[in-house]
Amino acid sequence: MNYDTIVLGGGIMGSATAYYLAKSGERVLLLEQFEFGHNRGSSHGDSRIIRYSYNEPRYIELARDAYRLWGDVETESGEQLLIKTGGIDFGKSDETTLLETLNSVRLAGISHEWLSADEANRRFPQFQFDDDMAVLYQADSGMLKADVCVQTHLRLAGKYGATLIEKVPVTKIDIHPHSVTVYTPNMMYTAGRLVITAGAWAGRLLAETGVTVPLQPLRCQVAYFSPKDASLTQFDRSLMPVYIWHREHDINSAMYGLPSLNGSGVKAAFHTGQKVAHPDQINYMPDDAGVDAIRNTLRPHMPRLMDGDLLVTYICLYTMTPDEDFIVDTHPQYAHVAIGAGFSGHGFKFGTLIGKMLSDLVLHGSTPHDTSLFKIARFM
């Protein structure tokens, strides 16, 4: 039961890490406490947004790398993972984060359009924008097929020889000067290196290694709607953009959503959730109040949709850091342990890139991609 590298957690970050490590020739073991593709974490579902439109320039540069790597994975796997739909960021014309995003895409040379409410209402009939709003449109934004992305990385990792084991919780981790030992209820595994990508469970596992970081799990509810006239055509991904509503000064935070994918309905959710002490305490039963909050908040700007039928609603997890930036770094005491955690509800689009970063870090101690935002030392 000895490997070169053990990866803990089989969501998008762990599956991508296992793929890049196995492709580089490592003997890789990937351990997942639930079944692969489970719905109790942060990687499941039909779709996630991918975009260049960030108010932090470093994320825009990382998005360039991510788009390229998603294309490479599509080519190797033969799977379509990324669908370009275009994307809009909207809000009051003086909204700080919206203006910062506009400035960042301008400075980065990302093609975009800055639209008045009237222009955007004509362009995007799925929405109704107020007169005091403005809309940033970026044509390269789109959606990733979330479940398919995870499955594809797992399949490719297996193709390169990775051992993938599901339904195996980790009970203990021992880190030695040049190796690690990972214990499960029935087995003990050893390896020269370790990567922790355990989502909302990362805090407990990191504590096992002597590191305490402020990771806050959130219980988040998403909902999928069909428009009032029962026709999804105008709300299909071929006609509707992904969207982010900037609401910096509103207690309910930003909202986001994606068009219908193969009849899924239009996704809508708040970029926030209910704090929980530990992910094992989460109630995965969605509630009517969560759906009502989404409907009532979005109705002024998407009335046809919010007056329509609820198709499905479910719970997913965020794992928040205080600054909403990720942790992608090596362990403070052990260079042979890499950590990917705290993806704060916006990490999936970078999933394949994060996997490449973590594989670089655990193999070489550095990565050519910019991790300056993601150092664990900022919390130590």
Short mmCIF file of C-alpha atoms in Angstrom, two decimals:
data_model
loop_
_atom_site.label_atom_id
_atom_site.label_comp_id
_atom_site.label_asym_id
_atom_site.label_seq_id
_atom_site.Cartn_x
_atom_site.Cartn_y
_atom_site.Cartn_z
CA MET A 1 0.00 0.00 0.00
CA ASN A 2 2.85 2.39 -0.78
CA TYR A 3 2.47 5.19 -3.34
CA ASP A 4 4.40 8.19 -4.56
CA THR A 5 1.56 10.62 -3.75
CA ILE A 6 -1.75 10.31 -1.90
CA VAL A 7 -4.54 12.77 -2.72
CA LEU A 8 -7.36 13.21 -0.18
CA GLY A 9 -10.70 14.28 -1.65
CA GLY A 10 -12.15 13.37 -5.04
CA GLY A 11 -14.01 16.52 -6.08
CA ILE A 12 -12.86 18.74 -8.93
CA MET A 13 -9.60 19.81 -7.24
CA GLY A 14 -8.61 16.33 -6.11
CA SER A 15 -9.58 14.58 -9.33
CA ALA A 16 -7.62 17.15 -11.36
CA THR A 17 -4.60 16.83 -9.07
CA ALA A 18 -4.67 13.04 -9.41
CA TYR A 19 -4.83 13.38 -13.19
CA TYR A 20 -1.83 15.69 -13.50
CA LEU A 21 0.23 13.66 -11.03
CA ALA A 22 -0.56 10.36 -12.73
CA LYS A 23 0.13 11.86 -16.14
CA SER A 24 3.57 12.90 -14.89
CA GLY A 25 4.33 9.28 -13.99
CA GLU A 26 3.53 9.30 -10.27
CA ARG A 27 2.03 6.28 -8.55
CA VAL A 28 -1.08 8.04 -7.22
CA LEU A 29 -3.73 7.03 -4.71
CA LEU A 30 -6.91 9.13 -4.58
CA LEU A 31 -9.11 8.59 -1.52
CA GLU A 32 -12.71 9.88 -1.36
CA GLN A 33 -14.73 9.54 1.85
CA PHE A 34 -18.06 9.31 -0.03
CA GLU A 35 -18.79 7.87 -3.46
CA PHE A 36 -17.23 9.60 -6.46
CA GLY A 37 -19.64 12.20 -7.84
CA HIS A 38 -21.53 12.48 -4.53
CA ASN A 39 -23.86 15.40 -3.80
CA ARG A 40 -22.62 16.33 -0.31
CA GLY A 41 -19.80 18.64 -1.30
CA SER A 42 -18.96 21.50 -3.65
CA SER A 43 -18.34 19.85 -7.02
CA HIS A 44 -21.67 18.28 -8.01
CA GLY A 45 -24.38 19.60 -10.31
CA ASP A 46 -25.03 20.42 -13.94
CA SER A 47 -22.97 23.55 -14.34
CA ARG A 48 -20.59 26.20 -13.01
CA ILE A 49 -19.69 29.62 -14.37
CA ILE A 50 -16.36 30.23 -16.08
CA ARG A 51 -15.35 33.82 -16.80
CA TYR A 52 -12.55 36.33 -17.20
CA SER A 53 -14.62 39.05 -15.51
CA TYR A 54 -13.00 39.56 -12.10
CA ASN A 55 -12.30 42.70 -10.12
CA GLU A 56 -8.91 41.21 -9.09
CA PRO A 57 -6.46 41.27 -12.06
CA ARG A 58 -4.57 38.19 -10.87
CA TYR A 59 -7.69 36.06 -11.23
CA ILE A 60 -8.03 37.27 -14.82
CA GLU A 61 -4.51 36.07 -15.59
CA LEU A 62 -5.24 32.72 -13.94
CA ALA A 63 -8.43 32.47 -16.00
CA ARG A 64 -6.28 32.68 -19.15
CA ASP A 65 -4.36 29.63 -17.94
CA ALA A 66 -7.57 27.84 -16.90
CA TYR A 67 -9.27 28.31 -20.27
CA ARG A 68 -6.21 26.87 -22.00
CA LEU A 69 -6.02 23.85 -19.71
CA TRP A 70 -9.76 23.13 -19.99
CA GLY A 71 -9.23 23.08 -23.75
CA ASP A 72 -6.35 20.63 -23.37
CA VAL A 73 -8.45 18.30 -21.19
CA GLU A 74 -11.29 18.46 -23.73
CA THR A 75 -8.89 17.51 -26.50
CA GLU A 76 -7.39 14.60 -24.60
CA SER A 77 -10.70 13.25 -23.29
CA GLY A 78 -12.91 13.88 -26.30
CA GLU A 79 -15.50 15.43 -23.93
CA GLN A 80 -17.04 18.85 -24.29
CA LEU A 81 -16.60 20.44 -20.88
CA LEU A 82 -16.89 24.18 -21.55
CA ILE A 83 -19.79 25.87 -23.32
CA LYS A 84 -19.41 29.55 -24.19
CA THR A 85 -22.63 31.46 -23.60
CA GLY A 86 -21.36 34.96 -22.98
CA GLY A 87 -21.79 36.47 -19.56
CA ILE A 88 -23.13 39.60 -17.93
CA ASP A 89 -22.20 41.37 -14.72
CA PHE A 90 -24.86 43.89 -13.76
CA GLY A 91 -25.77 46.23 -10.94
CA LYS A 92 -26.24 49.89 -10.17
CA SER A 93 -23.99 51.92 -12.43
CA ASP A 94 -21.95 53.14 -9.44
CA GLU A 95 -21.61 49.72 -7.77
CA THR A 96 -18.01 49.47 -6.60
CA THR A 97 -17.30 45.83 -7.50
CA LEU A 98 -18.95 46.22 -10.90
CA LEU A 99 -16.79 49.24 -11.73
CA GLU A 100 -13.69 47.46 -10.44
CA THR A 101 -14.49 44.51 -12.70
CA LEU A 102 -14.92 46.83 -15.68
CA ASN A 103 -11.57 48.47 -14.95
CA SER A 104 -9.81 45.13 -14.53
CA VAL A 105 -11.00 43.66 -17.83
CA ARG A 106 -10.08 46.92 -19.58
CA LEU A 107 -6.55 46.88 -18.16
CA ALA A 108 -6.16 43.18 -18.98
CA GLY A 109 -7.19 43.73 -22.59
CA ILE A 110 -10.19 41.41 -22.34
CA SER A 111 -12.77 42.21 -25.01
CA HIS A 112 -16.03 43.44 -23.46
CA GLU A 113 -19.01 45.74 -23.85
CA TRP A 114 -20.34 48.27 -21.33
CA LEU A 115 -24.08 48.61 -21.86
CA SER A 116 -26.73 50.98 -20.57
CA ALA A 117 -29.89 49.51 -19.10
CA ASP A 118 -31.83 50.28 -22.30
CA GLU A 119 -29.21 48.63 -24.49
CA ALA A 120 -29.04 45.58 -22.25
CA ASN A 121 -32.83 45.21 -22.08
CA ARG A 122 -32.98 45.05 -25.87
CA ARG A 123 -30.01 42.67 -26.05
CA PHE A 124 -31.08 40.31 -23.26
CA PRO A 125 -34.89 39.98 -23.13
CA GLN A 126 -34.62 37.39 -20.35
CA PHE A 127 -33.85 40.28 -17.97
CA GLN A 128 -35.35 43.63 -16.96
CA PHE A 129 -32.70 46.12 -15.89
CA ASP A 130 -33.53 49.30 -13.94
CA ASP A 131 -32.69 52.68 -15.43
CA ASP A 132 -29.89 53.24 -12.92
CA MET A 133 -28.17 49.95 -13.80
CA ALA A 134 -25.30 49.16 -16.14
CA VAL A 135 -24.24 45.85 -17.68
CA LEU A 136 -20.79 44.48 -18.48
CA TYR A 137 -20.91 41.84 -21.24
CA GLN A 138 -18.02 39.47 -21.96
CA ALA A 139 -18.42 37.01 -24.83
CA ASP A 140 -15.98 34.34 -23.57
CA SER A 141 -17.88 33.65 -20.35
CA GLY A 142 -19.78 30.41 -20.18
CA MET A 143 -20.50 27.26 -18.27
CA LEU A 144 -18.58 24.16 -17.30
CA LYS A 145 -20.42 20.82 -17.13
CA ALA A 146 -19.60 20.29 -13.46
CA ASP A 147 -20.36 16.59 -13.02
CA VAL A 148 -18.78 15.76 -16.37
CA CYS A 149 -15.64 17.72 -15.48
CA VAL A 150 -15.11 15.66 -12.33
CA GLN A 151 -15.87 12.37 -14.09
CA THR A 152 -13.48 13.25 -16.92
CA HIS A 153 -10.55 14.01 -14.62
CA LEU A 154 -11.19 10.78 -12.71
CA ARG A 155 -11.29 8.79 -15.94
CA LEU A 156 -8.06 10.33 -17.21
CA ALA A 157 -6.35 9.81 -13.84
CA GLY A 158 -7.33 6.14 -14.03
CA LYS A 159 -6.09 5.97 -17.61
CA TYR A 160 -2.63 6.99 -16.39
CA GLY A 161 -2.65 4.41 -13.62
CA ALA A 162 -3.98 6.24 -10.58
CA THR A 163 -5.68 4.11 -7.94
CA LEU A 164 -9.11 5.59 -7.17
CA ILE A 165 -10.86 4.44 -3.99
CA GLU A 166 -14.24 5.75 -2.84
CA LYS A 167 -16.23 5.40 0.40
CA VAL A 168 -13.06 5.49 2.50
CA PRO A 169 -12.90 8.19 5.21
CA VAL A 170 -9.50 9.17 6.59
CA THR A 171 -9.20 8.67 10.35
CA LYS A 172 -5.65 9.84 10.96
CA ILE A 173 -2.65 11.39 9.20
CA ASP A 174 0.97 11.09 10.31
CA ILE A 175 3.54 13.26 8.56
CA HIS A 176 7.16 12.13 8.73
CA PRO A 177 10.21 14.10 7.52
CA HIS A 178 10.13 12.55 4.05
CA SER A 179 6.87 10.59 3.88
CA VAL A 180 3.29 10.38 5.13
CA THR A 181 1.04 7.70 6.57
CA VAL A 182 -2.70 7.89 6.04
CA TYR A 183 -5.05 5.73 8.08
CA THR A 184 -8.57 4.64 7.13
CA PRO A 185 -10.92 2.34 9.08
CA ASN A 186 -9.47 -0.79 7.45
CA MET A 187 -6.18 0.14 5.83
CA MET A 188 -2.98 2.11 6.25
CA TYR A 189 -1.37 3.80 3.23
CA THR A 190 2.09 5.36 2.91
CA ALA A 191 3.52 7.72 0.35
CA GLY A 192 6.33 10.15 -0.20
CA ARG A 193 3.93 13.05 -0.71
CA LEU A 194 0.41 14.14 0.25
CA VAL A 195 -2.13 16.54 -1.28
CA ILE A 196 -5.16 17.64 0.76
CA THR A 197 -8.17 18.70 -1.34
CA ALA A 198 -11.00 17.77 1.01
CA GLY A 199 -13.33 20.74 0.54
CA ALA A 200 -15.34 21.63 3.64
CA TRP A 201 -13.64 18.76 5.50
CA ALA A 202 -10.16 20.19 4.89
CA GLY A 203 -10.08 22.05 8.21
CA ARG A 204 -10.24 18.84 10.25
CA LEU A 205 -7.61 17.11 8.11
CA LEU A 206 -5.28 20.10 8.26
CA ALA A 207 -5.61 20.17 12.03
CA GLU A 208 -4.30 16.58 11.96
CA THR A 209 -1.13 17.99 10.39
CA GLY A 210 -0.72 20.80 12.92
CA VAL A 211 -2.21 23.61 10.82
CA THR A 212 -5.23 25.66 11.85
CA VAL A 213 -6.73 27.88 9.14
CA PRO A 214 -10.01 29.86 9.22
CA LEU A 215 -12.17 27.78 6.88
CA GLN A 216 -15.90 28.44 7.25
CA PRO A 217 -18.34 25.91 5.73
CA LEU A 218 -21.56 27.42 4.37
CA ARG A 219 -24.80 25.63 3.56
CA CYS A 220 -25.91 27.08 0.20
CA GLN A 221 -29.17 26.43 -1.63
CA VAL A 222 -29.47 26.58 -5.40
CA ALA A 223 -32.66 26.40 -7.46
CA TYR A 224 -33.56 25.73 -11.09
CA PHE A 225 -36.60 27.41 -12.66
CA SER A 226 -38.69 27.12 -15.81
CA PRO A 227 -40.25 30.37 -17.14
CA LYS A 228 -43.90 31.20 -16.70
CA ASP A 229 -44.79 30.47 -20.33
CA ALA A 230 -43.27 26.97 -19.92
CA SER A 231 -40.85 27.57 -22.79
CA LEU A 232 -37.15 27.27 -22.02
CA THR A 233 -36.04 28.25 -25.52
CA GLN A 234 -35.16 31.86 -24.76
CA PHE A 235 -33.49 30.76 -21.53
CA ASP A 236 -31.40 28.04 -23.14
CA ARG A 237 -27.62 28.30 -23.13
CA SER A 238 -27.70 29.06 -26.87
CA LEU A 239 -29.48 32.38 -26.24
CA MET A 240 -28.99 33.36 -22.59
CA PRO A 241 -25.76 34.45 -20.89
CA VAL A 242 -24.52 33.41 -17.47
CA TYR A 243 -25.10 36.26 -15.03
CA ILE A 244 -23.79 37.87 -11.84
CA TRP A 245 -25.74 40.59 -10.04
CA HIS A 246 -23.42 42.83 -8.01
CA ARG A 247 -25.10 43.85 -4.75
CA GLU A 248 -22.16 44.83 -2.57
CA HIS A 249 -24.18 46.80 -0.02
CA ASP A 250 -27.04 44.32 0.25
CA ILE A 251 -27.10 41.95 3.22
CA ASN A 252 -27.99 39.05 0.92
CA SER A 253 -24.81 39.48 -1.12
CA ALA A 254 -24.38 38.94 -4.85
CA MET A 255 -26.55 36.61 -6.91
CA TYR A 256 -25.56 34.47 -9.85
CA GLY A 257 -27.04 32.02 -12.30
CA LEU A 258 -26.68 30.08 -15.52
CA PRO A 259 -28.95 29.31 -18.47
CA SER A 260 -30.69 26.01 -19.01
CA LEU A 261 -28.46 23.12 -20.09
CA ASN A 262 -30.26 20.25 -21.79
CA GLY A 263 -33.54 21.18 -20.12
CA SER A 264 -32.08 21.60 -16.62
CA GLY A 265 -33.87 24.90 -16.07
CA VAL A 266 -32.22 28.22 -15.25
CA LYS A 267 -29.96 28.13 -12.19
CA ALA A 268 -30.21 30.88 -9.56
CA ALA A 269 -28.58 31.29 -6.16
CA PHE A 270 -27.12 33.73 -3.65
CA HIS A 271 -23.35 33.94 -3.32
CA THR A 272 -23.65 33.17 0.38
CA GLY A 273 -25.17 30.67 2.77
CA GLN A 274 -25.74 29.62 6.36
CA LYS A 275 -22.66 29.15 8.54
CA VAL A 276 -22.17 25.72 10.08
CA ALA A 277 -19.55 24.60 12.57
CA HIS A 278 -18.71 21.42 10.65
CA PRO A 279 -19.93 20.00 7.32
CA ASP A 280 -21.14 16.82 9.03
CA GLN A 281 -23.80 18.99 10.71
CA ILE A 282 -25.35 20.22 7.45
CA ASN A 283 -29.01 19.58 6.76
CA TYR A 284 -29.15 18.63 3.09
CA MET A 285 -32.92 18.99 2.88
CA PRO A 286 -33.67 22.20 0.90
CA ASP A 287 -36.35 24.47 2.28
CA ASP A 288 -39.16 26.58 0.82
CA ALA A 289 -37.81 29.74 2.45
CA GLY A 290 -34.61 29.45 0.43
CA VAL A 291 -36.54 29.20 -2.82
CA ASP A 292 -38.82 32.09 -1.85
CA ALA A 293 -35.81 34.30 -1.09
CA ILE A 294 -34.36 33.62 -4.53
CA ARG A 295 -37.71 34.25 -6.25
CA ASN A 296 -38.50 37.46 -4.38
CA THR A 297 -35.04 38.95 -4.86
CA LEU A 298 -34.67 38.14 -8.57
CA ARG A 299 -38.30 38.74 -9.61
CA PRO A 300 -37.84 42.46 -10.46
CA HIS A 301 -35.15 41.57 -12.98
CA MET A 302 -36.28 38.13 -14.21
CA PRO A 303 -40.07 38.17 -13.77
CA ARG A 304 -40.94 35.53 -16.37
CA LEU A 305 -38.54 33.11 -14.78
CA MET A 306 -39.28 33.82 -11.12
CA ASP A 307 -43.04 33.51 -11.69
CA GLY A 308 -42.49 30.15 -13.35
CA ASP A 309 -42.11 26.64 -11.99
CA LEU A 310 -39.42 25.37 -9.65
CA LEU A 311 -37.83 22.36 -11.32
CA VAL A 312 -35.38 21.32 -8.60
CA THR A 313 -33.56 22.72 -5.60
CA TYR A 314 -30.68 21.27 -3.59
CA ILE A 315 -27.92 22.08 -1.14
CA CYS A 316 -24.24 22.49 -1.90
CA LEU A 317 -21.30 23.71 0.18
CA TYR A 318 -19.02 26.70 0.14
CA THR A 319 -15.79 26.64 2.14
CA MET A 320 -14.97 30.29 2.77
CA THR A 321 -11.73 31.97 3.73
CA PRO A 322 -12.01 35.41 5.39
CA ASP A 323 -10.75 37.18 2.25
CA GLU A 324 -12.52 34.79 -0.19
CA ASP A 325 -9.18 33.95 -1.83
CA PHE A 326 -8.03 30.34 -2.04
CA ILE A 327 -5.34 28.39 -0.24
CA VAL A 328 -2.98 26.75 -2.74
CA ASP A 329 0.35 26.19 -1.06
CA THR A 330 2.70 23.73 0.56
CA HIS A 331 2.45 22.95 4.25
CA PRO A 332 4.33 25.46 6.48
CA GLN A 333 6.50 22.70 7.95
CA TYR A 334 6.46 19.99 5.29
CA ALA A 335 7.32 20.72 1.68
CA HIS A 336 6.07 17.26 0.63
CA VAL A 337 2.50 18.15 1.65
CA ALA A 338 0.42 20.45 -0.57
CA ILE A 339 -2.90 22.04 0.36
CA GLY A 340 -5.81 23.15 -1.82
CA ALA A 341 -8.65 24.58 0.27
CA GLY A 342 -11.03 27.49 0.86
CA PHE A 343 -12.32 27.93 -2.68
CA SER A 344 -15.04 30.25 -1.41
CA GLY A 345 -17.74 29.52 -3.97
CA HIS A 346 -15.76 30.64 -7.03
CA GLY A 347 -13.04 28.04 -7.43
CA PHE A 348 -14.57 25.46 -9.78
CA LYS A 349 -13.71 27.41 -12.94
CA PHE A 350 -10.04 27.08 -11.97
CA GLY A 351 -10.37 23.39 -11.05
CA THR A 352 -8.12 21.88 -13.68
CA LEU A 353 -5.58 24.69 -13.15
CA ILE A 354 -5.63 24.16 -9.37
CA GLY A 355 -4.89 20.50 -9.98
CA LYS A 356 -1.91 21.47 -12.13
CA MET A 357 -0.70 23.96 -9.49
CA LEU A 358 -0.93 21.41 -6.67
CA SER A 359 0.85 18.75 -8.69
CA ASP A 360 3.63 21.25 -9.46
CA LEU A 361 3.94 22.26 -5.81
CA VAL A 362 4.12 18.76 -4.40
CA LEU A 363 6.52 17.54 -7.09
CA HIS A 364 8.77 20.58 -7.56
CA GLY A 365 8.05 22.96 -4.68
CA SER A 366 6.88 25.70 -7.05
CA THR A 367 4.58 26.33 -9.99
CA PRO A 368 4.82 28.74 -12.94
CA HIS A 369 1.27 29.91 -12.22
CA ASP A 370 0.74 32.87 -9.90
CA THR A 371 -0.18 31.73 -6.39
CA SER A 372 0.60 35.03 -4.67
CA LEU A 373 -3.03 35.43 -3.53
CA PHE A 374 -3.17 31.93 -2.11
CA LYS A 375 -0.35 31.67 0.46
CA ILE A 376 -1.28 29.97 3.70
CA ALA A 377 1.06 32.28 5.63
CA ARG A 378 -1.54 35.08 5.52
CA PHE A 379 -3.52 33.13 8.13
CA MET A 380 -0.61 32.01 10.32
#
